[in-house]
């Protein structure tokens, strides 16, 4: 009999919750080291990795999202990563749900298609893209072009380190 596919996000969440009472920070666990390896190294702010279990930026459709802070020059922004979109949760409904919720919060939607969602909310850009079984994103006070560039850096980093 076939084993069911591993729900990586659920597995990581269980591991982080199990670690919550220990003295070690999330960053020192094997799981977080695996997650950290997916993000680019340049500009990373140490010990800023978070799992946004229920929502990200108050958006419930952005649940079980890892976020991590970066600084490049004077700009602080966040990379976003949802490592597993397998199972019944397909990409199109995920991005559609996020788009609907962004609109409810008054976001300006710049681009919405099958694999990409871009908008401006709370005065900052949010760009999301589905790559294989992951949802990737960038959020911050950056320009439209910078957001695309940073999203591409994240795409390359996850592709290189997710083998």
Coordinates of C-alpha atoms in Angstrom, one line a residue:
X1 CA 0.0 0.0 0.0
X2 CA 1.1 3.5 -0.8
X3 CA 2.0 5.9 2.0
X4 CA 0.1 9.2 2.0
X5 CA 2.0 12.3 0.9
X6 CA 3.7 14.1 3.8
X7 CA 2.0 17.4 4.6
X8 CA 5.2 19.3 5.3
X9 CA 3.5 22.4 6.7
X10 CA 1.5 20.3 9.2
X11 CA 4.7 18.3 10.2
X12 CA 6.7 21.5 10.7
X13 CA 3.9 23.1 12.7
X14 CA 3.8 20.0 15.0
X15 CA 7.5 20.2 15.5
X16 CA 7.5 23.9 16.3
X17 CA 4.6 23.5 18.7
X18 CA 6.6 20.6 20.4
X19 CA 9.6 22.9 20.7
X20 CA 7.6 25.8 22.1
X21 CA 8.3 24.8 25.8
X22 CA 12.0 24.2 25.3
X23 CA 14.9 26.6 25.9
X24 CA 16.0 26.3 22.3
X25 CA 14.7 28.8 19.8
X26 CA 12.9 27.6 16.7
X27 CA 15.9 28.6 14.7
X28 CA 18.0 25.8 16.3
X29 CA 15.7 22.9 15.4
X30 CA 16.5 20.6 12.5
X31 CA 13.1 21.6 11.0
X32 CA 13.8 25.3 11.0
X33 CA 17.3 24.7 9.6
X34 CA 15.6 23.0 6.7
X35 CA 13.2 25.9 6.3
X36 CA 16.0 28.5 6.6
X37 CA 17.9 26.7 3.9
X38 CA 15.1 27.5 1.5
X39 CA 15.6 31.3 2.0
X40 CA 18.3 33.4 0.5
X41 CA 21.2 34.1 2.9
X42 CA 22.0 37.7 1.8
X43 CA 20.3 40.3 4.0
X44 CA 18.6 37.8 6.4
X45 CA 17.9 39.2 9.9
X46 CA 18.9 36.5 12.3
X47 CA 16.2 34.9 14.6
X48 CA 13.4 36.5 12.6
X49 CA 11.8 33.3 11.2
X50 CA 8.2 33.0 12.3
X51 CA 5.4 30.5 11.5
X52 CA 2.1 32.5 11.1
X53 CA -0.2 29.6 12.0
X54 CA -3.6 31.3 11.8
X55 CA -2.9 34.4 9.7
X56 CA -0.3 36.6 8.2
X57 CA -0.8 40.4 8.4
X58 CA -4.3 39.6 9.7
X59 CA -5.2 37.7 6.5
X60 CA -6.6 34.3 7.5
X61 CA -6.2 32.9 4.0
X62 CA -2.4 33.3 4.5
X63 CA -2.2 30.7 7.2
X64 CA 0.7 28.3 8.0
X65 CA 3.0 30.8 6.3
X66 CA 6.7 31.1 7.3
X67 CA 7.9 34.7 7.3
X68 CA 11.4 36.0 7.7
X69 CA 12.8 39.5 7.8
X70 CA 15.4 40.9 5.5
X71 CA 17.3 44.1 5.3
X72 CA 19.0 45.4 2.1
X73 CA 20.3 48.9 2.3
X74 CA 17.7 50.9 4.3
X75 CA 14.8 48.7 3.3
X76 CA 13.3 46.0 5.7
X77 CA 11.0 43.5 4.0
X78 CA 9.7 40.0 4.5
X79 CA 9.9 36.8 2.5
X80 CA 6.9 34.5 2.8
X81 CA 6.9 30.7 2.2
X82 CA 4.2 28.1 2.5
X83 CA 6.1 24.9 1.8
X84 CA 3.4 22.4 1.0
X85 CA 0.3 22.9 -1.2
X86 CA -0.3 19.2 -1.8
X87 CA -3.5 17.4 -1.3
X88 CA -6.9 19.1 -1.8
X89 CA -5.5 22.6 -1.4
X90 CA -4.7 23.4 -5.0
X91 CA -3.0 26.7 -6.0
X92 CA -5.8 28.4 -7.9
X93 CA -8.2 28.4 -4.9
X94 CA -5.4 29.4 -2.5
X95 CA -4.6 32.5 -4.6
X96 CA -8.2 33.2 -5.3
X97 CA -9.0 33.1 -1.5
X98 CA -6.0 35.4 -0.8
X99 CA -7.1 37.8 -3.5
X100 CA -10.7 38.0 -2.2
X101 CA -9.4 38.7 1.3
X102 CA -6.9 41.3 0.1
X103 CA -9.8 43.1 -1.7
X104 CA -11.9 42.9 1.5
X105 CA -9.0 44.7 3.3
X106 CA -8.9 47.4 0.6
X107 CA -5.9 46.2 -1.3
X108 CA -5.2 47.4 -4.8
X109 CA -4.8 44.3 -6.9
X110 CA -2.1 44.8 -9.6
X111 CA -2.0 41.3 -11.1
X112 CA -4.0 38.2 -10.5
X113 CA -3.6 35.1 -12.7
X114 CA -3.2 31.3 -12.2
X115 CA 0.2 31.4 -10.6
X116 CA 0.8 35.0 -9.4
X117 CA -1.0 37.5 -7.2
X118 CA 0.4 41.0 -6.7
X119 CA -1.1 43.9 -4.8
X120 CA -0.6 46.9 -2.6
X121 CA -2.0 46.8 0.9
X122 CA -1.3 48.9 4.0
X123 CA 1.0 51.0 1.8
X124 CA 3.3 48.1 0.9
X125 CA 3.6 45.6 -1.9
X126 CA 2.7 42.0 -1.6
X127 CA 3.7 39.6 -4.3
X128 CA 2.8 35.9 -4.2
X129 CA 3.7 33.2 -6.6
X130 CA 3.1 29.4 -6.8
X131 CA 6.2 27.4 -7.6
X132 CA 5.7 23.6 -7.7
X133 CA 4.3 22.7 -4.3
X134 CA 5.1 26.0 -2.6
X135 CA 3.6 29.4 -2.2
X136 CA 6.3 32.1 -2.3
X137 CA 6.0 35.7 -1.4
X138 CA 7.5 39.1 -0.6
X139 CA 6.0 41.9 1.4
X140 CA 7.4 45.3 2.2
X141 CA 7.9 49.0 1.5
X142 CA 9.6 48.3 -1.8
X143 CA 8.9 49.3 -5.4
X144 CA 7.0 47.1 -7.8
X145 CA 10.2 46.3 -9.7
X146 CA 12.1 45.5 -6.4
X147 CA 9.2 43.2 -5.4
X148 CA 9.5 41.2 -8.6
X149 CA 13.3 41.0 -8.3
X150 CA 13.1 39.8 -4.7
X151 CA 10.5 37.2 -5.5
X152 CA 12.8 35.9 -8.3
X153 CA 15.6 35.6 -5.8
X154 CA 13.4 33.6 -3.5
X155 CA 12.2 31.4 -6.4
X156 CA 15.8 30.6 -7.3
X157 CA 16.8 30.0 -3.7
X158 CA 13.9 27.6 -3.0
X159 CA 14.5 25.7 -6.3
X160 CA 18.2 25.3 -5.6
X161 CA 17.7 24.1 -2.0
X162 CA 14.5 22.1 -2.3
X163 CA 15.7 18.9 -4.0

